Structure formats: structure tokens, C-alpha cells
Short mmCIF file of C-alpha atoms in Angstrom, two decimals:
data_model
loop_
_atom_site.label_atom_id
_atom_site.label_comp_id
_atom_site.label_asym_id
_atom_site.label_seq_id
_atom_site.Cartn_x
_atom_site.Cartn_y
_atom_site.Cartn_z
CA MET A 24 -12.56 7.99 -1.16
CA GLN A 25 -13.11 11.70 -0.96
CA ARG A 26 -11.56 14.86 -2.29
CA ASP A 27 -11.42 17.98 -0.20
CA VAL A 28 -12.69 21.29 -1.49
CA VAL A 29 -9.65 23.52 -1.87
CA THR A 30 -10.38 27.14 -1.12
CA VAL A 31 -7.98 30.01 -1.63
CA GLU A 32 -7.91 30.39 2.13
CA LYS A 33 -6.75 26.80 2.56
CA PHE A 34 -4.05 27.27 -0.06
CA TYR A 35 -2.99 30.47 1.68
CA THR A 36 -2.80 29.02 5.20
CA ALA A 37 -0.87 25.96 4.05
CA ASN A 38 1.61 27.96 2.00
CA GLU A 39 1.92 31.33 3.67
CA THR A 40 5.43 30.60 4.95
CA PRO A 41 6.83 28.16 2.36
CA LEU A 42 5.72 30.32 -0.57
CA ASP A 43 6.15 33.61 1.29
CA LEU A 44 2.64 34.75 0.41
CA LYS A 45 1.32 38.14 1.42
CA LEU A 46 -2.31 39.04 0.95
CA VAL A 47 -2.53 42.52 -0.57
CA ALA A 48 -6.14 42.75 -1.73
CA GLY A 49 -9.44 40.92 -2.08
CA ALA A 50 -9.54 39.33 1.40
CA SER A 51 -13.30 38.96 1.06
CA GLY A 52 -12.77 36.41 -1.71
CA LEU A 53 -10.74 33.94 0.34
CA LYS A 54 -13.58 31.43 0.25
CA ARG A 55 -13.22 31.12 -3.52
CA ILE A 56 -12.63 27.59 -4.69
CA ILE A 57 -9.58 26.49 -6.66
CA ARG A 58 -10.89 23.87 -9.07
CA GLU A 59 -7.76 22.62 -10.76
CA PRO A 60 -4.58 21.44 -9.02
CA THR A 61 -2.16 23.59 -10.96
CA VAL A 62 -1.25 27.19 -11.75
CA ASN A 63 -1.52 29.23 -14.95
CA ARG A 64 0.47 32.10 -16.37
CA PRO A 65 -2.13 34.30 -18.04
CA GLY A 66 0.21 35.69 -20.71
CA LEU A 67 -2.09 35.02 -23.64
CA ALA A 68 -5.15 36.27 -21.78
CA LEU A 69 -3.31 39.52 -21.05
CA ALA A 70 -2.43 39.77 -24.73
CA GLY A 71 -6.13 39.57 -25.51
CA PHE A 72 -6.55 35.92 -26.45
CA THR A 73 -9.00 34.53 -23.90
CA ARG A 74 -10.25 31.41 -25.65
CA TYR A 75 -8.99 28.38 -23.70
CA PHE A 76 -8.04 30.68 -20.83
CA ALA A 77 -7.50 28.34 -17.83
CA SER A 78 -9.36 30.68 -15.53
CA LYS A 79 -10.10 28.08 -12.81
CA ARG A 80 -6.46 27.93 -11.79
CA VAL A 81 -4.30 30.09 -9.57
CA GLN A 82 -3.01 32.83 -11.89
CA VAL A 83 0.68 33.67 -11.60
CA ILE A 84 1.99 37.00 -12.83
CA GLY A 85 5.75 36.74 -13.27
CA ASN A 86 8.42 38.95 -14.72
CA ALA A 87 7.26 38.63 -18.30
CA GLU A 88 3.58 39.36 -17.60
CA SER A 89 4.43 42.23 -15.31
CA HIS A 90 6.66 43.94 -17.85
CA PHE A 91 4.25 43.23 -20.65
CA LEU A 92 1.47 44.98 -18.74
CA LYS A 93 3.72 47.98 -18.13
CA SER A 94 4.50 48.17 -21.83
CA LEU A 95 0.82 48.55 -22.76
CA PRO A 96 -0.78 51.99 -23.31
CA ASN A 97 -2.99 52.92 -20.35
CA GLU A 98 -6.27 52.51 -22.21
CA GLN A 99 -5.42 49.11 -23.56
CA ARG A 100 -4.17 47.94 -20.20
CA ALA A 101 -7.44 48.99 -18.59
CA ALA A 102 -9.36 47.05 -21.23
CA ARG A 103 -7.26 43.91 -20.62
CA TYR A 104 -7.83 44.20 -16.88
CA GLU A 105 -11.52 44.45 -17.59
CA THR A 106 -11.55 41.18 -19.58
CA LEU A 107 -9.38 39.45 -17.00
CA PHE A 108 -11.64 40.32 -14.09
CA GLY A 109 -14.63 39.24 -16.14
CA HIS A 110 -13.53 35.64 -15.50
CA ARG A 111 -14.18 33.71 -12.31
CA ILE A 112 -10.58 33.48 -11.21
CA PRO A 113 -9.75 31.98 -7.79
CA CYS A 114 -6.78 34.27 -7.06
CA PHE A 115 -3.71 36.02 -8.47
CA VAL A 116 -0.14 35.74 -7.28
CA PHE A 117 2.53 38.28 -8.24
CA SER A 118 5.88 36.52 -7.94
CA ARG A 119 9.37 38.03 -7.71
CA GLN A 120 8.16 40.77 -5.41
CA HIS A 121 6.26 42.45 -8.26
CA ARG A 122 3.39 44.65 -7.10
CA PRO A 123 0.10 45.07 -8.89
CA ASP A 124 -0.73 48.68 -9.82
CA LYS A 125 -3.51 50.64 -8.12
CA SER A 126 -6.19 50.00 -10.72
CA PHE A 127 -5.52 46.25 -10.58
CA LEU A 128 -5.90 46.26 -6.78
CA LYS A 129 -9.10 48.28 -7.05
CA LEU A 130 -10.60 45.87 -9.58
CA ALA A 131 -9.62 42.93 -7.39
CA GLU A 132 -11.36 44.44 -4.37
CA GLU A 133 -14.48 45.04 -6.42
CA ALA A 134 -14.48 41.52 -7.88
CA ASN A 135 -13.59 39.90 -4.52
CA ILE A 136 -10.58 38.16 -5.99
CA PRO A 137 -7.65 37.76 -3.57
CA ILE A 138 -4.27 39.07 -4.70
CA PHE A 139 -1.02 37.79 -3.19
CA THR A 140 2.58 38.75 -3.63
CA SER A 141 5.50 36.38 -3.20
CA SER A 142 9.23 36.97 -3.06
CA LEU A 143 9.99 33.68 -4.82
CA ILE A 144 11.14 33.67 -8.43
CA THR A 145 8.37 32.55 -10.73
CA MET A 146 9.76 29.13 -11.65
CA LYS A 147 10.34 28.20 -8.02
CA PHE A 148 6.91 29.46 -7.07
CA ILE A 149 5.19 27.47 -9.81
CA ASN A 150 6.98 24.24 -8.86
CA LEU A 151 6.22 24.52 -5.16
CA ALA A 152 2.65 25.70 -5.62
CA THR A 153 1.87 22.88 -8.06
CA LEU A 154 3.24 20.26 -5.67
CA SER A 155 1.28 21.73 -2.81
CA LEU A 156 -1.95 21.90 -4.84
CA GLU A 157 -1.41 18.35 -6.06
CA MET A 158 -1.28 17.20 -2.43
CA MET A 159 -4.38 19.18 -1.53
CA PHE A 160 -6.31 17.69 -4.43
CA ALA A 161 -5.09 14.12 -3.83
CA PRO A 162 -7.85 11.57 -3.14
CA ARG A 163 -7.91 10.64 0.52
CA GLY A 164 -9.63 8.30 2.90
CA THR A 165 -9.14 6.38 6.11
CA GLU A 166 -8.14 2.80 6.77
CA LEU A 167 -9.03 1.02 9.96
CA GLY A 168 -5.75 -0.22 11.33
CA SER A 169 -2.54 0.94 12.96
CA MET A 170 0.47 1.85 10.88
CA VAL A 171 4.11 1.19 11.68
CA ASP A 172 7.27 1.89 9.71
CA ILE A 173 9.38 -1.27 9.87
CA LEU A 174 12.83 -0.58 8.47
CA GLY A 175 11.41 1.50 5.65
CA VAL A 176 8.45 -0.76 4.98
CA GLY A 177 5.16 0.96 5.77
CA VAL A 178 2.84 -1.63 7.29
CA ILE A 179 -0.83 -1.18 8.15
CA ILE A 180 -1.94 -3.75 10.72
CA ARG A 181 -5.62 -4.60 10.51
CA GLY A 182 -7.81 -6.95 12.48
CA GLU A 183 -10.84 -7.14 14.68
CA SER A 184 -10.70 -5.19 17.89
CA GLY A 185 -9.09 -7.16 20.69
CA ILE A 186 -7.07 -9.40 18.38
CA GLY A 187 -3.78 -7.87 19.47
CA LYS A 188 -3.07 -4.96 17.14
CA SER A 189 -1.98 -2.52 19.81
CA GLU A 190 0.21 -5.08 21.58
CA SER A 191 1.92 -5.90 18.29
CA VAL A 192 2.44 -2.23 17.56
CA LEU A 193 3.87 -1.67 21.01
CA ALA A 194 6.24 -4.60 20.66
CA LEU A 195 7.35 -3.29 17.26
CA ILE A 196 8.02 0.16 18.73
CA GLU A 197 10.08 -1.45 21.48
CA ARG A 198 12.13 -3.17 18.79
CA GLY A 199 13.04 0.26 17.45
CA TYR A 200 10.48 0.76 14.69
CA SER A 201 8.29 3.83 14.41
CA LEU A 202 4.60 4.42 14.92
CA VAL A 203 2.83 6.27 12.12
CA ALA A 204 -0.77 5.99 13.31
CA ASP A 205 -2.71 4.13 15.97
CA ASP A 206 -6.04 2.48 15.23
CA VAL A 207 -7.00 4.68 12.28
CA THR A 208 -4.65 5.57 9.44
CA LYS A 209 -5.37 8.46 7.12
CA VAL A 210 -4.37 7.65 3.57
CA THR A 211 -3.67 9.95 0.63
CA LEU A 212 -3.04 8.96 -2.97
CA VAL A 213 -0.02 10.83 -4.31
CA ASP A 214 0.72 11.06 -8.04
CA GLY A 215 -1.99 8.48 -8.62
CA ARG A 216 0.23 5.61 -7.48
CA ASP A 217 1.69 5.97 -3.99
CA VAL A 218 -0.56 5.56 -0.97
CA ILE A 219 0.78 7.67 1.89
CA GLY A 220 -0.36 6.92 5.43
CA THR A 221 -0.41 9.38 8.29
CA SER A 222 -2.20 9.90 11.58
CA SER A 223 -4.85 12.45 12.35
CA ASP A 224 -3.25 15.64 13.68
CA LEU A 225 -5.15 15.36 16.92
CA THR A 226 -4.03 11.89 17.97
CA ARG A 227 -0.53 11.99 16.50
CA ASP A 228 2.17 10.31 18.69
CA HIS A 229 -0.48 8.79 20.95
CA MET A 230 -1.88 5.32 21.20
CA GLU A 231 -4.30 3.45 23.39
CA VAL A 232 -3.13 0.34 25.17
CA ARG A 233 -5.85 -1.70 26.80
CA GLY A 234 -5.43 -1.76 30.55
CA ILE A 235 -2.98 1.13 30.60
CA GLY A 236 -4.81 3.86 28.75
CA ILE A 237 -3.52 6.59 26.46
CA VAL A 238 0.22 6.47 25.97
CA ASN A 239 2.37 9.22 24.45
CA VAL A 240 4.73 7.16 22.36
CA ALA A 241 7.15 9.99 21.61
CA ALA A 242 7.48 10.90 25.29
CA MET A 243 7.88 7.31 26.36
CA PHE A 244 10.11 5.85 23.67
CA GLY A 245 11.79 8.91 22.22
CA VAL A 246 11.57 10.77 18.96
CA ARG A 247 12.78 7.87 16.83
CA SER A 248 9.69 5.89 17.77
CA ILE A 249 7.38 8.10 15.75
CA ARG A 250 7.08 8.98 12.11
CA HIS A 251 4.86 11.61 10.59
CA GLU A 252 3.97 9.91 7.32
CA LYS A 253 5.06 6.90 5.32
CA LYS A 254 4.21 5.20 2.05
CA VAL A 255 2.02 2.14 2.61
CA ASP A 256 3.84 -0.95 1.30
CA LEU A 257 2.07 -3.80 3.06
CA ILE A 258 -1.24 -4.57 4.71
CA VAL A 259 -1.20 -7.27 7.37
CA THR A 260 -4.56 -8.64 8.50
CA LEU A 261 -4.58 -10.49 11.79
CA LYS A 262 -7.27 -13.16 11.88
CA LEU A 263 -8.17 -15.86 14.36
CA TRP A 264 -6.67 -19.20 13.42
CA ASP A 265 -9.95 -20.98 12.77
CA GLN A 266 -11.20 -18.14 10.58
CA VAL A 267 -8.43 -18.64 8.06
CA PRO A 268 -9.47 -21.73 6.12
CA ASP A 269 -7.03 -21.24 3.27
CA VAL A 270 -3.81 -20.02 4.77
CA ASP A 271 -1.05 -19.29 2.23
CA ARG A 272 1.70 -21.82 2.81
CA LEU A 273 4.09 -20.73 0.09
CA GLY A 274 3.87 -16.98 -0.34
CA MET A 275 4.79 -17.47 -3.97
CA GLU A 276 2.06 -15.30 -5.43
CA ASP A 277 1.32 -11.90 -3.98
CA GLN A 278 -2.15 -10.97 -2.89
CA TYR A 279 -3.44 -7.43 -2.99
CA VAL A 280 -6.11 -5.20 -1.57
CA LYS A 281 -7.22 -1.96 -3.15
CA ILE A 282 -6.64 1.25 -1.24
CA LEU A 283 -7.84 4.40 -2.99
CA GLY A 284 -7.95 2.30 -6.14
CA VAL A 285 -4.31 1.21 -5.92
CA ASP A 286 -3.14 -2.38 -5.31
CA VAL A 287 -1.24 -2.83 -2.06
CA THR A 288 0.34 -6.16 -1.08
CA HIS A 289 -1.74 -7.96 1.50
CA ILE A 290 -1.07 -10.92 3.75
CA THR A 291 -3.16 -12.63 6.40
CA ILE A 292 -1.49 -13.87 9.56
CA PRO A 293 -3.46 -16.47 11.54
CA VAL A 294 -3.47 -15.63 15.23
CA ARG A 295 -3.24 -18.21 17.97
CA PRO A 296 -2.39 -17.71 21.63
CA GLY A 297 1.35 -17.82 22.13
CA ARG A 298 2.30 -16.70 18.61
CA ASP A 299 4.70 -13.78 18.70
CA LEU A 300 2.70 -11.50 16.43
CA ALA A 301 5.16 -8.62 16.45
CA ARG A 302 7.92 -10.94 15.33
CA LEU A 303 5.73 -12.35 12.56
CA ILE A 304 4.76 -8.88 11.33
CA GLU A 305 8.42 -7.87 11.40
CA VAL A 306 9.39 -10.87 9.27
CA ALA A 307 6.47 -10.19 6.92
CA ALA A 308 7.83 -6.66 6.40
CA PHE A 309 11.33 -7.97 5.69
CA GLN A 310 9.85 -10.48 3.25
CA ALA A 311 7.93 -7.70 1.51
CA LYS A 312 11.15 -5.71 1.25
CA LEU A 313 13.01 -8.66 -0.26
CA LYS A 314 10.21 -9.32 -2.73
CA ALA A 315 10.12 -5.64 -3.70
CA SER A 316 13.80 -5.91 -4.56
CA GLY A 317 12.89 -8.66 -7.01
CA TYR A 318 13.73 -11.71 -4.93
CA ASN A 319 11.00 -14.26 -4.27
CA PRO A 320 12.40 -17.00 -2.02
CA ALA A 321 9.54 -19.42 -2.68
CA SER A 322 9.80 -19.30 -6.45
CA GLU A 323 13.56 -19.47 -6.38
CA LEU A 324 13.50 -22.57 -4.19
CA ASN A 325 10.84 -24.01 -6.46
CA GLN A 326 12.94 -23.42 -9.58
CA ARG A 327 15.79 -25.26 -7.91
CA LEU A 328 13.54 -28.14 -6.93
CA ILE A 329 11.96 -28.49 -10.36
CA ALA A 330 15.36 -28.38 -12.04
CA LYS A 331 16.51 -31.20 -9.79
CA MET A 332 13.41 -33.33 -10.35
CA THR A 333 13.09 -32.94 -14.08
CA GLY A 334 16.70 -32.47 -15.04
CA GLY A 335 16.47 -29.03 -16.57
CA LYS A 336 12.81 -28.31 -17.37
CA THR A 337 11.43 -25.20 -15.75
CA LEU A 338 7.97 -23.78 -15.17
CA MET B 9 -15.30 -40.27 7.54
CA SER B 10 -17.81 -43.09 8.07
CA THR B 11 -15.53 -45.61 6.37
CA ALA B 12 -12.75 -44.75 8.74
CA ARG B 13 -14.86 -45.15 11.83
CA LYS B 14 -15.81 -48.67 10.86
CA HIS B 15 -12.18 -49.66 11.02
CA GLY B 16 -11.86 -48.67 14.64
CA ASP B 17 -9.83 -46.01 16.34
CA SER B 18 -6.18 -46.62 15.76
CA HIS B 19 -4.84 -48.23 12.70
CA SER B 20 -2.17 -47.72 10.11
CA ILE B 21 -2.66 -47.80 6.37
CA SER B 22 0.09 -47.64 3.78
CA LYS B 23 -0.21 -47.13 0.09
CA GLU B 24 2.21 -46.77 -2.76
CA LEU B 25 1.43 -43.79 -5.00
CA ILE B 26 3.13 -42.71 -8.21
CA VAL B 27 3.87 -39.09 -9.05
CA GLN B 28 2.17 -38.51 -12.38
CA ASN B 29 2.37 -34.78 -13.08
CA LYS B 30 5.11 -33.55 -15.45
CA LEU B 31 7.04 -31.40 -13.03
CA GLY B 32 6.90 -33.62 -9.97
CA ILE B 33 6.06 -32.52 -6.45
CA HIS B 34 7.22 -28.92 -6.58
CA ALA B 35 5.99 -26.05 -4.43
CA ARG B 36 2.38 -25.88 -5.56
CA PRO B 37 1.66 -29.63 -5.40
CA SER B 38 3.43 -29.73 -2.03
CA ALA B 39 1.10 -27.04 -0.77
CA MET B 40 -1.93 -28.92 -2.07
CA PHE B 41 -0.73 -32.18 -0.53
CA VAL B 42 -0.11 -30.51 2.81
CA LYS B 43 -3.45 -28.71 2.78
CA THR B 44 -5.28 -31.95 2.09
CA ALA B 45 -3.27 -33.88 4.67
CA SER B 46 -3.81 -31.22 7.32
CA ARG B 47 -7.57 -31.65 7.13
CA PHE B 48 -7.25 -35.05 8.78
CA GLU B 49 -6.59 -36.00 12.36
CA CYS B 50 -4.31 -38.88 11.51
CA ASP B 51 -0.53 -38.63 11.24
CA ILE B 52 0.74 -38.88 7.69
CA PHE B 53 4.25 -39.87 6.70
CA VAL B 54 5.73 -39.94 3.23
CA THR B 55 8.80 -41.79 1.94
CA LYS B 56 10.23 -41.75 -1.54
CA GLU B 57 11.47 -45.01 -2.97
CA GLU B 58 15.26 -44.90 -3.28
CA LYS B 59 17.65 -47.49 -4.70
CA ARG B 60 19.64 -47.50 -1.50
CA GLU B 61 17.89 -48.03 1.80
CA SER B 62 20.26 -45.60 3.52
CA GLU B 63 19.04 -42.71 1.33
CA LYS B 64 15.45 -43.10 2.35
CA ILE B 65 13.99 -40.33 4.41
CA VAL B 66 10.61 -40.23 6.04
CA VAL B 67 8.93 -36.81 6.08
CA ASN B 68 5.78 -35.49 7.68
CA GLY B 69 2.97 -35.28 5.12
CA LYS B 70 1.76 -32.09 6.74
CA SER B 71 5.05 -30.24 6.22
CA ILE B 72 5.75 -28.31 3.03
CA MET B 73 9.49 -28.19 3.49
CA GLY B 74 9.53 -31.92 4.18
CA LEU B 75 7.66 -32.78 1.00
CA MET B 76 9.76 -30.48 -1.14
CA MET B 77 12.88 -32.04 0.31
CA LEU B 78 11.86 -35.41 -1.16
CA ALA B 79 12.33 -33.93 -4.64
CA ALA B 80 9.85 -36.46 -5.98
CA GLY B 81 9.98 -36.03 -9.74
CA PRO B 82 7.60 -37.51 -12.29
CA GLY B 83 7.41 -41.30 -12.09
CA CYS B 84 8.68 -41.49 -8.51
CA LYS B 85 7.09 -43.95 -6.15
CA LEU B 86 5.93 -42.54 -2.84
CA LEU B 87 5.00 -44.64 0.12
CA VAL B 88 2.31 -42.83 2.08
CA ARG B 89 1.48 -44.08 5.54
CA ALA B 90 -1.42 -42.77 7.59
CA GLU B 91 -1.95 -43.55 11.24
CA GLY B 92 -5.15 -42.66 13.07
CA ALA B 93 -8.90 -42.86 12.97
CA ASP B 94 -9.44 -41.21 9.59
CA ALA B 95 -6.40 -42.80 7.94
CA LEU B 96 -8.37 -44.54 5.21
CA LYS B 97 -10.16 -41.41 4.09
CA ALA B 98 -6.91 -39.44 4.14
CA ILE B 99 -5.13 -41.95 1.94
CA GLU B 100 -8.07 -41.96 -0.48
CA GLU B 101 -8.00 -38.20 -0.83
CA LEU B 102 -4.24 -38.04 -1.27
CA GLU B 103 -4.35 -40.80 -3.85
CA ASN B 104 -7.04 -38.88 -5.68
CA LEU B 105 -4.86 -35.76 -5.62
CA LEU B 106 -1.92 -37.57 -7.23
CA ARG B 107 -4.18 -39.23 -9.77
CA ARG B 108 -5.57 -35.81 -10.68
CA LYS B 109 -1.95 -34.75 -11.25
CA PHE B 110 -2.55 -31.92 -8.79
CA ASP B 111 -4.81 -30.35 -11.41
CA GLU B 112 -1.72 -29.60 -13.49
CA ASP B 113 -0.57 -30.67 -17.00
#
């Protein structure tokens, strides 16, 4: 599990269009690091109260701050600017098309702190920027295994090389399901609970099929055969038959593996020549979907059986 | 295994076993029975004692659905028949499993 370092530059490149950001000063400070995944409105700091000032965050100057600054006498305003730029701030954003005054821009250049303007209204900007920062700060990692979206169930297929992962994935794509990632799935933890799988940008839409080579799935099977990202709901491990001593015959209790610290349902499918793996994985996904909706076929059948045998007693 | 070999290659052993756990042979005991039975080479068949001969069904002792279908509640008599080289050992283990009440209760 790793966390990326989020620089102002990274925030800027990712959000230039969606947040309509324009860099107006302090370009030399783009390498500054944003240390907290949220934004701050520095109202109190501008009013002179700088204890607890959340200076590590992106500072947003909205309507209120802008007008407040204008209302201050020149001398006082200069003093407040001085205190503000005394902090190690990653960057400022003026929302609602507000423009910083000349002295502010000058101070920013001197302190190497980037200043952006945005046409968005402050509330909208704060919501979008927080979401984007949250994603950038999310813990991430990689899982060895291909990922397929089977009717809304995100399935990572794991197994030793040569056990039949790619063939299964191919067969699933032919059945109309979508490829998320081949061979290696990048995972991100969103909101501390959902594991989102995606492919690396470089290999997206492509997969390797032994004997054929690199295949462009989107070009071959059409746009519905690929999916950019999907929540991971199920991990399927393919294992050779004789390496599974204790195969689950009931499926009554769920088993889990931890991905980025979160439990994800896990099943092991024993592999033997002639087994239609794709079909089995498909059914496993449907079963996971049913169970997620609160229906466990094994325990329901068991309840029925016990009721019949004992005349009313239940587990 | 050695006991079974002494008896030769092909033979059939039957034994009557009584279901002793409170809930009968439900899903979990079925799974344990099947797992134990599957470790042996021999064929294993299970019948539940019924009042009427026509209601008797013989199921494969290595099939979960089969065993559950018997609906063998507490106190039921099961006739377990094993056929094959390791039949004796298989019966012993299965008998032990029922005596242990499938580690339940």
C-alpha cells in the first residue's frame, strides 16, 4: 500500500479543465506539496486569528474573503497579507472569477506560492476539489490478476501463470462482459471502504493471449467490452485441483482476503482440464451478487432441511 | 489402510449408524461426511431406514445434495455401505464422525 505525493502541479494538471483553473502567479512553486486532502477558507486567518490555521491545505478565497479584504484599510490589509504569506501554504485559489490585487500577486511571486483563479462558485469548487483531492490521497496498490466486470460484479481473477486466467477473461468478454484490467489490476481505496480496480493507463484495453500475442480488446470486441474502472466485489483464485485440499462444498460462510486493508469476498475454484472456467467464474459472480442482496442459498436450504428434520428447531 | 488391504481388493461392508447430533445431518455435517468419504477410493452408498420399503432411497455418500436429501434427523438409522479396497477404513472413519456428533452439540 502506498500513497502518492500530491504536488500542486499534479492537482493543477488533473483539475485544470474540470475546475477551470488558471495559473496567475507563483508558477515556480508548482512543486509544493499539498499535505491534507481538503481545502480551507482562510477567513479567520485573514481576520488576524492564525492559531489553528490549516495552512497545509489548498486555500480558497471566495466571495466573503474577497470582499472582506477589500473592506480593510490598506495598511491593515498589507499586514494581513504579510502574516498569510508567512505560512507554508501550498497554493491559493480565487473562486467566482475574483482576482487577487497587485500586492497579493507580488507577494505570491516572492514566496513562490502558486495562485489560481477559477470561474466556479465557491461551494461548487470546494466540493469538486475535495473529491478530487480525496482520490489523489487515496491509498493505492496493485493486485496480480485480471479484472472483469460481470453484470455489475467486479471480479479479480488470480492464479499462477498458465492456469488459464487469460482464456477465462477472453471467454467472459465473448459472453458480453467487460475487461477492466489484464494481468495486473491497480487498486485504490475510496472513502476508506470501497476498493476500486482499474488498469494502468499504458496497457488499457489491451491483453495478452498466449499464442496470439497482444490483443486490443476494444478494437476487436467493441466498446462495450471494456470498462475503465469498477469496484472490486469478488476475488476468484484459480488453483490446480490437487492443490486445493479443503474445497468449500457449501459456500455457506463467506471467506475474505484483505485488499488495502479492506475485506473482499474470496473464493477458490479448483481447476481441472475440461472445466469451463469462464462459466464457473460467471456463476461465482452471480452467486456473489445474490449473496450481496442478502440471499444465501446454502443457509436457506439448510434452514429448510433442519426444520424438516427436527420439526421446528432452527440453528 | 493396512486393515483394508488384508481383506483383499474388492469387498463390500455395510454398517448401521445412528444419527446422534441434535440437528441431524444438515448442511455442515453433510459436508463433513462427504469430505471424509471422498478421501477413500471405495464407493460409498447411504440409505435411511424408512417404515415403507418404497420410500427408501440410496444416495451417494460423496454427494452433498444426496445426503441432504435424506433429511436424516436425530435418531435416524442410516445404512452405510462401502465397496472397494479401503471400505473397512472408510466405514470406521464415518462411524467415528457420527459418534463424534460431527463435533457439534
